[in-house]
PDB file of C-alpha atoms and ligand atoms in Angstrom:
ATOM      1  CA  UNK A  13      21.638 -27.711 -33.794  1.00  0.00           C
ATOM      2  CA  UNK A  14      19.382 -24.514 -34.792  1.00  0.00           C
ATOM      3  CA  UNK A  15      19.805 -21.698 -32.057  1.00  0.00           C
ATOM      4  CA  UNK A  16      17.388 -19.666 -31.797  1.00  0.00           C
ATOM      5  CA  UNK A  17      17.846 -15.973 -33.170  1.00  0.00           C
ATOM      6  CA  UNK A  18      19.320 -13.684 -30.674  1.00  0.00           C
ATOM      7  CA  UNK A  19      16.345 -11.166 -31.133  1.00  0.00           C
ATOM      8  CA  UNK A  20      13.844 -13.872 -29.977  1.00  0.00           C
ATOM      9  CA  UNK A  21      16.541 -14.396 -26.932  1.00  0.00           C
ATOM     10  CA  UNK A  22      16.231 -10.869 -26.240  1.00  0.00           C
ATOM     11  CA  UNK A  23      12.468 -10.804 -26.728  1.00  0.00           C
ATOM     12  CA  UNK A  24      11.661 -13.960 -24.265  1.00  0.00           C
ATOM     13  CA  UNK A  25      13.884 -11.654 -21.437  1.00  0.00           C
ATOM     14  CA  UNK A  26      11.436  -8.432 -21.898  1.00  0.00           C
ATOM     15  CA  UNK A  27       8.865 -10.831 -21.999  1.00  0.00           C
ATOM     16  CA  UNK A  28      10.339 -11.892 -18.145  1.00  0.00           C
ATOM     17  CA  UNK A  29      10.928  -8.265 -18.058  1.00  0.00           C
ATOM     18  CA  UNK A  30       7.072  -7.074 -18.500  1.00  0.00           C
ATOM     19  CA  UNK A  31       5.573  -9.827 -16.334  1.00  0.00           C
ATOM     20  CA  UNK A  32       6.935  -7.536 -12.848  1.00  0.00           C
ATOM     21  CA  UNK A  33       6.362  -4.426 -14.689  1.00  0.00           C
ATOM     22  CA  UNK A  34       3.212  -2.358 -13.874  1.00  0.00           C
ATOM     23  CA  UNK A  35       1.165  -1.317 -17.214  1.00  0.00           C
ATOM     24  CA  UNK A  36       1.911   1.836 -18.516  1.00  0.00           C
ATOM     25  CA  UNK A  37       5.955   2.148 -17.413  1.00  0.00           C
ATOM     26  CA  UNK A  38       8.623   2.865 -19.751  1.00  0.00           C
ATOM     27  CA  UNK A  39      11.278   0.271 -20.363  1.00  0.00           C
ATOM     28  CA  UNK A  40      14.698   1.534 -20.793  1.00  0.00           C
ATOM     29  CA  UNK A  41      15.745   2.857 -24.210  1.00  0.00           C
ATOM     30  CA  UNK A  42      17.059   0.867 -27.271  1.00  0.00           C
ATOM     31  CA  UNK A  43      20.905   1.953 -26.484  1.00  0.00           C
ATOM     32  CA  UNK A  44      20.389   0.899 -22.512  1.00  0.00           C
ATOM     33  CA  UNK A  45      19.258  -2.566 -22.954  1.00  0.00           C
ATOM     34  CA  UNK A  46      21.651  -3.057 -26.073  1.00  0.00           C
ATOM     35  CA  UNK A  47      24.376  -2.234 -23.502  1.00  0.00           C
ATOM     36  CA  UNK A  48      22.318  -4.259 -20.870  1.00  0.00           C
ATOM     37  CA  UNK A  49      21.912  -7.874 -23.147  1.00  0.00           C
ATOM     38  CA  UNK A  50      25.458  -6.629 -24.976  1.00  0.00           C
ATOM     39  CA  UNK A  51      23.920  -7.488 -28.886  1.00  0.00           C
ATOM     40  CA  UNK A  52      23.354  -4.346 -31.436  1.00  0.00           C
ATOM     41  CA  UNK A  53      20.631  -1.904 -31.280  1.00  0.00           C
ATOM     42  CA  UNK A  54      19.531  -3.364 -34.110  1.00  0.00           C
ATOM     43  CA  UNK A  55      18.556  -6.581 -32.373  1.00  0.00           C
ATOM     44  CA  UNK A  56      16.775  -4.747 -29.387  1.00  0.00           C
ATOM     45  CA  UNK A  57      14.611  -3.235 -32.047  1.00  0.00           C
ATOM     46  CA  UNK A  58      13.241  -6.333 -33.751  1.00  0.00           C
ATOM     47  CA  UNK A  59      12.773  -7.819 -30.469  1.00  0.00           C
ATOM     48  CA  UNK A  60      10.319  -4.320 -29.207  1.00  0.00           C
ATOM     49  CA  UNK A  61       8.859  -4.799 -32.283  1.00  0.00           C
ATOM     50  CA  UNK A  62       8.265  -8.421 -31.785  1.00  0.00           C
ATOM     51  CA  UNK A  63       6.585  -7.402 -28.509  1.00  0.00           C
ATOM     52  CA  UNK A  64       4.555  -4.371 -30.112  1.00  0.00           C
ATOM     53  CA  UNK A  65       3.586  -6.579 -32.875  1.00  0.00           C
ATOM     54  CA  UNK A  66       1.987  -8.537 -30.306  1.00  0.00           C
ATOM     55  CA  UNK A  67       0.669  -5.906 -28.066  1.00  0.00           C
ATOM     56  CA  UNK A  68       2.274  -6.500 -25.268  1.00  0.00           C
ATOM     57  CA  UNK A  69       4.211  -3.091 -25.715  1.00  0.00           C
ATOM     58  CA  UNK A  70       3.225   0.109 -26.942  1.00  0.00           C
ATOM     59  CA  UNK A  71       5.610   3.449 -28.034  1.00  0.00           C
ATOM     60  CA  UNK A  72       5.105   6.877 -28.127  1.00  0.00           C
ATOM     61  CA  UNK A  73       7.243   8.336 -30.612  1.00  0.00           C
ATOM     62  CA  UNK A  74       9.498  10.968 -28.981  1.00  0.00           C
ATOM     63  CA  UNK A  75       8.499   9.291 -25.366  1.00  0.00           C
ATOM     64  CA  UNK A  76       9.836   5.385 -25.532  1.00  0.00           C
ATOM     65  CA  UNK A  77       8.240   1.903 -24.790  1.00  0.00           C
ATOM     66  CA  UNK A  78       6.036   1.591 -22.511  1.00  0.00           C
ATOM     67  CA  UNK A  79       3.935  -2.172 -21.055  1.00  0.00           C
ATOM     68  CA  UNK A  80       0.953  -2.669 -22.423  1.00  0.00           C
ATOM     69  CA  UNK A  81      -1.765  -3.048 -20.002  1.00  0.00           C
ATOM     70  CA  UNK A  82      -3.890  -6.548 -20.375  1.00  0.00           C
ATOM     71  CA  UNK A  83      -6.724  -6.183 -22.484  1.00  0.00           C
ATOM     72  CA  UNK A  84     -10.124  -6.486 -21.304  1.00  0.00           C
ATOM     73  CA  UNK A  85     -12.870  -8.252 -22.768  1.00  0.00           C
ATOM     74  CA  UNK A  86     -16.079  -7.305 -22.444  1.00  0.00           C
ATOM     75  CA  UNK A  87     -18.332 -10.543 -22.406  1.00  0.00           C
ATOM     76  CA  UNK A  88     -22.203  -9.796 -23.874  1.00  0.00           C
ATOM     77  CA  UNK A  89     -24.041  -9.228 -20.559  1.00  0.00           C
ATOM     78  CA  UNK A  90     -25.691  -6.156 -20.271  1.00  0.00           C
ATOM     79  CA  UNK A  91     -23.404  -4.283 -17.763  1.00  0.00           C
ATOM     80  CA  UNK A  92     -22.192  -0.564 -16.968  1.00  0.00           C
ATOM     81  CA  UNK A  93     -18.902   0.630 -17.714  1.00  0.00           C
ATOM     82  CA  UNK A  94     -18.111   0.654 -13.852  1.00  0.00           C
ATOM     83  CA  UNK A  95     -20.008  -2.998 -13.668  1.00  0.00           C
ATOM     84  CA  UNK A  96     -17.249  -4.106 -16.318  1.00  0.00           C
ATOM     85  CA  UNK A  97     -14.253  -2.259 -14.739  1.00  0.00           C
ATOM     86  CA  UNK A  98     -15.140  -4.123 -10.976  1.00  0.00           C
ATOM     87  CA  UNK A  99     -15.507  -7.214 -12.245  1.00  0.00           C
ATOM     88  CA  UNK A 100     -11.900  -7.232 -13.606  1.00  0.00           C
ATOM     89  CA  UNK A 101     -10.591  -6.191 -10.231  1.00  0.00           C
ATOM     90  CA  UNK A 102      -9.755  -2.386 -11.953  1.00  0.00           C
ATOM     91  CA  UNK A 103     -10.957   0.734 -10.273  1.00  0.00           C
ATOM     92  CA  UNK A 104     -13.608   2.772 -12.332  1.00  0.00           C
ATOM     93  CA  UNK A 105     -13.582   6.070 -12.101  1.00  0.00           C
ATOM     94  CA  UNK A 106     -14.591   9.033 -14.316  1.00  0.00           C
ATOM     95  CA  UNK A 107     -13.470  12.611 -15.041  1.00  0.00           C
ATOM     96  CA  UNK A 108     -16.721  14.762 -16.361  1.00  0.00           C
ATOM     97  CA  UNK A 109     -15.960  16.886 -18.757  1.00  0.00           C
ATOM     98  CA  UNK A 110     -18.742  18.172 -20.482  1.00  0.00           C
ATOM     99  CA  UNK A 111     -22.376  18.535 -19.051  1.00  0.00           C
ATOM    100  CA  UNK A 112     -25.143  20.533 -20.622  1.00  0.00           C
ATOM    101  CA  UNK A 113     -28.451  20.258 -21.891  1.00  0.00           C
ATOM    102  CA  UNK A 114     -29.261  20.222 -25.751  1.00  0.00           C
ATOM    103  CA  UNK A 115     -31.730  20.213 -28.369  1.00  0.00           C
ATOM    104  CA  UNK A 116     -31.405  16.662 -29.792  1.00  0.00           C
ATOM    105  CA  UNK A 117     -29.727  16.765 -33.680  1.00  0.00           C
ATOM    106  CA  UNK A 118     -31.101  14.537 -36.136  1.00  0.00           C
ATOM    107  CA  UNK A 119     -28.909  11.260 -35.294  1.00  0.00           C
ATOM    108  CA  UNK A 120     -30.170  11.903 -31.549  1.00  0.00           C
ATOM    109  CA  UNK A 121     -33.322  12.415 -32.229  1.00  0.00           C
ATOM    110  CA  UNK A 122     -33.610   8.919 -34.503  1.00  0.00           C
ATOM    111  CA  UNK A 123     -31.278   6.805 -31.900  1.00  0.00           C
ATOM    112  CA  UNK A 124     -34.011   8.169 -29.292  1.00  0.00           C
ATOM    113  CA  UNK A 125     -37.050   8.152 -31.258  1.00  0.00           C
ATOM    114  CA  UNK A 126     -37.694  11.733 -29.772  1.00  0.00           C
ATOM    115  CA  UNK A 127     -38.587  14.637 -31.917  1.00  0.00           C
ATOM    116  CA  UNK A 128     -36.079  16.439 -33.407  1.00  0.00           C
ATOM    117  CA  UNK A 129     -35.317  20.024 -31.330  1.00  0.00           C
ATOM    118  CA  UNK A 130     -36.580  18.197 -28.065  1.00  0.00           C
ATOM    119  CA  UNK A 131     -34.285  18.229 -25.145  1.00  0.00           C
ATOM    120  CA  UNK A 132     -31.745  15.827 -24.257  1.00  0.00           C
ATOM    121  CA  UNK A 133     -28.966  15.830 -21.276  1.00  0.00           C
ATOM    122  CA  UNK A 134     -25.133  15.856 -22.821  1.00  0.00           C
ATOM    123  CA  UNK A 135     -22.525  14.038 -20.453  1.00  0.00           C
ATOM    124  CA  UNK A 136     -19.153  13.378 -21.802  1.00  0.00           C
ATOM    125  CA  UNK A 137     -16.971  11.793 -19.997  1.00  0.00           C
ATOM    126  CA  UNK A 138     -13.625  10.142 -19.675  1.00  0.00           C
ATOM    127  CA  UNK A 139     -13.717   6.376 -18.151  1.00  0.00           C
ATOM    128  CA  UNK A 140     -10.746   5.647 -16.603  1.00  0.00           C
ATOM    129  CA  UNK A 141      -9.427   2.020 -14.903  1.00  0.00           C
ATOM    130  CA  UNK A 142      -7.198   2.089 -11.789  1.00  0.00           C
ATOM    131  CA  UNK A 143      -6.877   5.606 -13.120  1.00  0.00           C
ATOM    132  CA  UNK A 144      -5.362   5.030 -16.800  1.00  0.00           C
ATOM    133  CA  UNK A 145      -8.237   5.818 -19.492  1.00  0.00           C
ATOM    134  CA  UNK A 146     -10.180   3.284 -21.152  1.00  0.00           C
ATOM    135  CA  UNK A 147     -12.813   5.019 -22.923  1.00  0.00           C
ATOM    136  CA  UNK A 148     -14.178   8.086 -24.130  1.00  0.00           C
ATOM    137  CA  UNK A 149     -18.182   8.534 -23.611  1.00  0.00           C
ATOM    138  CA  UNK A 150     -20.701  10.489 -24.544  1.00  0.00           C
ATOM    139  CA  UNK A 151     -23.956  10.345 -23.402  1.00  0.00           C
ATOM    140  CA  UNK A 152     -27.263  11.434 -24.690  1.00  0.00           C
ATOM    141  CA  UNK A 153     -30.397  11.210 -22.251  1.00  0.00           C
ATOM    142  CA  UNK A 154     -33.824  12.757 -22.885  1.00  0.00           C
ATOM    143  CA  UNK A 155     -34.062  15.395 -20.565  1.00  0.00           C
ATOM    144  CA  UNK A 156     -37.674  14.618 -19.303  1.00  0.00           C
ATOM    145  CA  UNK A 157     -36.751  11.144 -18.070  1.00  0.00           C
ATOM    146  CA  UNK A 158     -34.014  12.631 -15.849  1.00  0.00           C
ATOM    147  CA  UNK A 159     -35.075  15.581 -14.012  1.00  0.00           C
ATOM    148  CA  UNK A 160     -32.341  17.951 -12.656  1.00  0.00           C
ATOM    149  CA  UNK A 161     -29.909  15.396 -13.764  1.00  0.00           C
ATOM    150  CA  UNK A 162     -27.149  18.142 -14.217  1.00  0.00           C
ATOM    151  CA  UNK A 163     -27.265  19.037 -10.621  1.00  0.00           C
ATOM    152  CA  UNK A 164     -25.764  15.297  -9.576  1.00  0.00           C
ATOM    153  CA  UNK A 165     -22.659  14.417  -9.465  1.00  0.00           C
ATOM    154  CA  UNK A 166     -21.988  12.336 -12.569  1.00  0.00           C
ATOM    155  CA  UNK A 167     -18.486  11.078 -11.886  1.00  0.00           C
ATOM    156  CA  UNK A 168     -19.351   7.538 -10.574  1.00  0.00           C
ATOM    157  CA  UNK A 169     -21.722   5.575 -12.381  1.00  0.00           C
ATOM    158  CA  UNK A 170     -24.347   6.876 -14.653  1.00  0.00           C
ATOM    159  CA  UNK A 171     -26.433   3.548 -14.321  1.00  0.00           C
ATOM    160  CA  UNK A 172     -26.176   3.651 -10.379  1.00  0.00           C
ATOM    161  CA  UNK A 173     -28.160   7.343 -10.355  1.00  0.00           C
ATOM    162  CA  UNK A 174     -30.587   6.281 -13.124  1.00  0.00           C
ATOM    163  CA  UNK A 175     -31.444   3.130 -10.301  1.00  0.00           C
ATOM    164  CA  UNK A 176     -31.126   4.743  -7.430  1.00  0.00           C
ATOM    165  CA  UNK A 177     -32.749   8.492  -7.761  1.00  0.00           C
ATOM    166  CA  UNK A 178     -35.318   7.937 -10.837  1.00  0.00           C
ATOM    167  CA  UNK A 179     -36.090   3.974 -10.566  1.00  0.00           C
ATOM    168  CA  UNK A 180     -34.693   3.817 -14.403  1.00  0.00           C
ATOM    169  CA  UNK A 181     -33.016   0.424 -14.892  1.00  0.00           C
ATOM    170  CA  UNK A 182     -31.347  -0.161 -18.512  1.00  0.00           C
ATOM    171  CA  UNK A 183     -32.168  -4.025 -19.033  1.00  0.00           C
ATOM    172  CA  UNK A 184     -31.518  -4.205 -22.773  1.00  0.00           C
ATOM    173  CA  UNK A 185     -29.772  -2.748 -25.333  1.00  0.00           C
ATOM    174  CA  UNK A 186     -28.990  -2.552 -28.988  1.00  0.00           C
ATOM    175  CA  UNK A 187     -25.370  -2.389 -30.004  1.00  0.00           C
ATOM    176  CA  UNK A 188     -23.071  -1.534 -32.897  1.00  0.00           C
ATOM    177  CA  UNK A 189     -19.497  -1.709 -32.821  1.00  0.00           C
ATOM    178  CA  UNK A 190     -17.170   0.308 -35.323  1.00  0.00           C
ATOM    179  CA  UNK A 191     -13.343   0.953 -35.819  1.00  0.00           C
ATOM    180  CA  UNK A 192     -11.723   3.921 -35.831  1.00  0.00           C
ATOM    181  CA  UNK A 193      -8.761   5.612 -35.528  1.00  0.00           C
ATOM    182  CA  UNK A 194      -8.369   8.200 -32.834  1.00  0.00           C
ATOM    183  CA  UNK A 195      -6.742  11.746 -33.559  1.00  0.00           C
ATOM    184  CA  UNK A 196      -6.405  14.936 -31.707  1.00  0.00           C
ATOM    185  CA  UNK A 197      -8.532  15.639 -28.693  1.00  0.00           C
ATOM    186  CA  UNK A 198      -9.935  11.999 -28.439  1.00  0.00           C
ATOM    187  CA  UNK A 199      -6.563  10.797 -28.805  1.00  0.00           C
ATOM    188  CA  UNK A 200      -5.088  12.975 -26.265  1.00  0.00           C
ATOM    189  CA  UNK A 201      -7.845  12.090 -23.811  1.00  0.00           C
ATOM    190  CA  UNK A 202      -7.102   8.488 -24.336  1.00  0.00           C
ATOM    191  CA  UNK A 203      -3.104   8.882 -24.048  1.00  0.00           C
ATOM    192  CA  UNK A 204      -2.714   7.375 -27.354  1.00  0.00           C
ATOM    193  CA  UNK A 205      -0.415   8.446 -30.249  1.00  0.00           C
ATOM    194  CA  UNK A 206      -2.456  10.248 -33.249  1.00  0.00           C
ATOM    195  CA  UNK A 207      -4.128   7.774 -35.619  1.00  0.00           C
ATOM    196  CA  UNK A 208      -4.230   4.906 -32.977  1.00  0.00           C
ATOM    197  CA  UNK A 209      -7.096   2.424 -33.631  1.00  0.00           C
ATOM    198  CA  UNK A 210     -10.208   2.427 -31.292  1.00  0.00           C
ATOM    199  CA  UNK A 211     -13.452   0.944 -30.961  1.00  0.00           C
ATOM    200  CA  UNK A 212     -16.633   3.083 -31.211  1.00  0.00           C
ATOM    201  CA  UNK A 213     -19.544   1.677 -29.392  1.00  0.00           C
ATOM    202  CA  UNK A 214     -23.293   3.024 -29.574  1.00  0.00           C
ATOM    203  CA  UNK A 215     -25.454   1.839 -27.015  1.00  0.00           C
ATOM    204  CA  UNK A 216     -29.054   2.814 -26.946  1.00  0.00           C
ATOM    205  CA  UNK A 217     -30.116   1.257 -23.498  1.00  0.00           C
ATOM    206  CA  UNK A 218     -33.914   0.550 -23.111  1.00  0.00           C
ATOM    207  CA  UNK A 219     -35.710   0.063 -19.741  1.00  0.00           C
ATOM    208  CA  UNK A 220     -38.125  -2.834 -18.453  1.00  0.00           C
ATOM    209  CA  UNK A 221     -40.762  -0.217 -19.527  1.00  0.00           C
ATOM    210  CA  UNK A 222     -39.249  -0.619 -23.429  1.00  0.00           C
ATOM    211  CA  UNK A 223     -38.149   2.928 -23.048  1.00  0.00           C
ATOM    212  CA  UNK A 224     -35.084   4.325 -24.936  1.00  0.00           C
ATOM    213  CA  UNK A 225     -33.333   6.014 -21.980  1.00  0.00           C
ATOM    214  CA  UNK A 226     -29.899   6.741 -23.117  1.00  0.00           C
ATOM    215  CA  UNK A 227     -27.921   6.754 -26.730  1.00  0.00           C
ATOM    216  CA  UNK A 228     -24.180   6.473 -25.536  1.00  0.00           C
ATOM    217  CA  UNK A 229     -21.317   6.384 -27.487  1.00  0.00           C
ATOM    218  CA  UNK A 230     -18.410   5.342 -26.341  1.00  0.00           C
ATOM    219  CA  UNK A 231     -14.484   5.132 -27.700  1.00  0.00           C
ATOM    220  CA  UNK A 232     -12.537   2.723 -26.630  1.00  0.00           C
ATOM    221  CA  UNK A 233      -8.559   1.782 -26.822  1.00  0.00           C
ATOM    222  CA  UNK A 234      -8.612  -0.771 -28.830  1.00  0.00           C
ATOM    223  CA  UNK A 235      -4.856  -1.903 -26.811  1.00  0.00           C
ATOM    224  CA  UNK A 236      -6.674  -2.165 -23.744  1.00  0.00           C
ATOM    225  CA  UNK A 237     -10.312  -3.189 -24.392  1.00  0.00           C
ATOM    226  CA  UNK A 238     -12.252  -6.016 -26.914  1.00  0.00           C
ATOM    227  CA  UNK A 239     -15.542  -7.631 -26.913  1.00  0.00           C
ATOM    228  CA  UNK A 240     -16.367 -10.968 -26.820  1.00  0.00           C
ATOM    229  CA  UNK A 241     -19.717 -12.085 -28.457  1.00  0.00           C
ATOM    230  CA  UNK A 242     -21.165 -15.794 -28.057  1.00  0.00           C
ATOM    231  CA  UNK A 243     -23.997 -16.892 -30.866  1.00  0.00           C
ATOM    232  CA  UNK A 244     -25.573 -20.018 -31.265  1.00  0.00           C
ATOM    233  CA  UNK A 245     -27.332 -21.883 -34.224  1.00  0.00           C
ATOM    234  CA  UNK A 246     -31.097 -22.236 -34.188  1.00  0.00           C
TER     235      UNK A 246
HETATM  236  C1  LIG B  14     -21.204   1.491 -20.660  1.00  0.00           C
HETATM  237  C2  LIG B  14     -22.290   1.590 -21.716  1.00  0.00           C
HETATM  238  C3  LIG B  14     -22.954   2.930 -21.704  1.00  0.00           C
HETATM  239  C4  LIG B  14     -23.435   3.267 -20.304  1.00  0.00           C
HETATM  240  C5  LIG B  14     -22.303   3.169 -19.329  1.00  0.00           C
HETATM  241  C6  LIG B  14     -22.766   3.377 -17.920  1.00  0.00           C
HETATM  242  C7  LIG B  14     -21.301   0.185 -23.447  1.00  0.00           C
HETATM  243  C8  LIG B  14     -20.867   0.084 -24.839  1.00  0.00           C
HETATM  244  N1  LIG B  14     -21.770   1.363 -23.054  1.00  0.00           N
HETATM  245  O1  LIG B  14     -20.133   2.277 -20.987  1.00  0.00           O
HETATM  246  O2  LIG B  14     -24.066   2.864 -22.566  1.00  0.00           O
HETATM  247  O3  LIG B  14     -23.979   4.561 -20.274  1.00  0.00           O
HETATM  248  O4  LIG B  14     -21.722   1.875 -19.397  1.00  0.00           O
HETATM  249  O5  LIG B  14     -21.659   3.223 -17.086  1.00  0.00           O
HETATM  250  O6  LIG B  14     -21.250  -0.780 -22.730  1.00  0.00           O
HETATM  251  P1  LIG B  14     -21.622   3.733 -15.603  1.00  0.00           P
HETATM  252  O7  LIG B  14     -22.862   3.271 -14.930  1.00  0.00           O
HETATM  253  O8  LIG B  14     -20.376   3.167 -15.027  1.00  0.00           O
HETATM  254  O9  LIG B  14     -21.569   5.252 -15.650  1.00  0.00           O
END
């Protein structure tokens, strides 16, 4: 009769293991759970990899293992980032980190069809999820739309003061989606080793007046976030 190899033994207990563990805690090192399942540290290694192979775990060299947090898929309804974040049963929340106003570059300019030079509100701003990061956004609005926008506090949602102080609803949107990998700052930010994959998403959200209102661009862990897209033949 075949038995199955130990590391899958080993893997199928984590497995148990990660199903009462909160995202984002460490399991014990290599050498504790060798000692704990008595096999070779050898064996405990295939098995994390096993699990990081299939993203259920996640390590940080110099830090250890840590559970993966289920990914979230983002369906293709038009929604905010906190609209996404509720209807998964996480917490949104934001920190602000950069506000000012700017003279739209080139790229802006285009994504907006403004003129070049004209000015444009800069919000960047980390999107977090029951308080772990998601994304990283930035956030280009032309400046007349959104009087005094700076002034507000921007660290709930973006699409909530467009609605509720200047009557601006985003109700479609053009899309594209591109992979990256994340280094430095961004990475940081994130909580994500150097050179971790992401997904880039630029959003240039149009109101029921066919107004560009916003070019966003937001970075997201690619461990912790997809998108789902339906199509259908005509
Ligand atoms: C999403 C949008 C972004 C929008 C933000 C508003 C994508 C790719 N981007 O992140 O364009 O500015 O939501 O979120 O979906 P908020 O209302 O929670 O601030």
């Amino acid at each position: 009769m075949a038995t199955t190899p130990k590391y899958l033994q080993i893997r199928e207990r984590l497995m148990e293991r990660l199903t009462t563990m909160t995202a984002e805690t460490a399991l014990p090192q290599e050498r504790e759970l060798a000692d704990e399942f008595e096999v070779s540290r050898a064996t405990v290694r295939q098995a994390l990899q096993s699990l990081s192979d299939d993203g259920l775990i996640y390590s940080i060299r110099g830090k250890g293992t840590f559970a993966a947090a289920d990914r979230i898929s983002k369906g293709d309804s038009l929604s905010s980032f906190s609209e996404d974040m509720r209807g998964r049963g996480l917490i949104p929340s934001s920190r602000v980190l950069t506000t000012e106003e700017r003279e739209s570059t080139p790229t802006v300019a285009r994504a907006l069809e403004l003129e070049p030079g004209s000015p444009v509100y800069y919000v960047e701003r980390l999107r977090l999820a029951d308080g772990f990061p998601m994304a990283l956004e930035e956030l280009y609005l032309p400046a007349n739309l959104f009087p005094k926008l700076l002034t507000l506090d921007l660290s709930s949602s973006i699409y909530g003061v467009m609605g509720e102080r200047y009557r601006i609803k985003v109700t479609a949107a053009r899309q594209r989606i591109t992979a990256l990998n994340v280094s430095g700052r961004t990475a940081d930010l994130l909580g994500v080793p150097a050179r971790s994959a992401a997904l880039s998403v630029a959003r240039e959200g149009i109101d029921a007046r066919g107004r560009l209102v916003e070019h966003a661009v937001s970075v997201y862990r690619s461990d912790r976030y997809d998108f789902e897209l339906s199509t259908r033949r005509l």
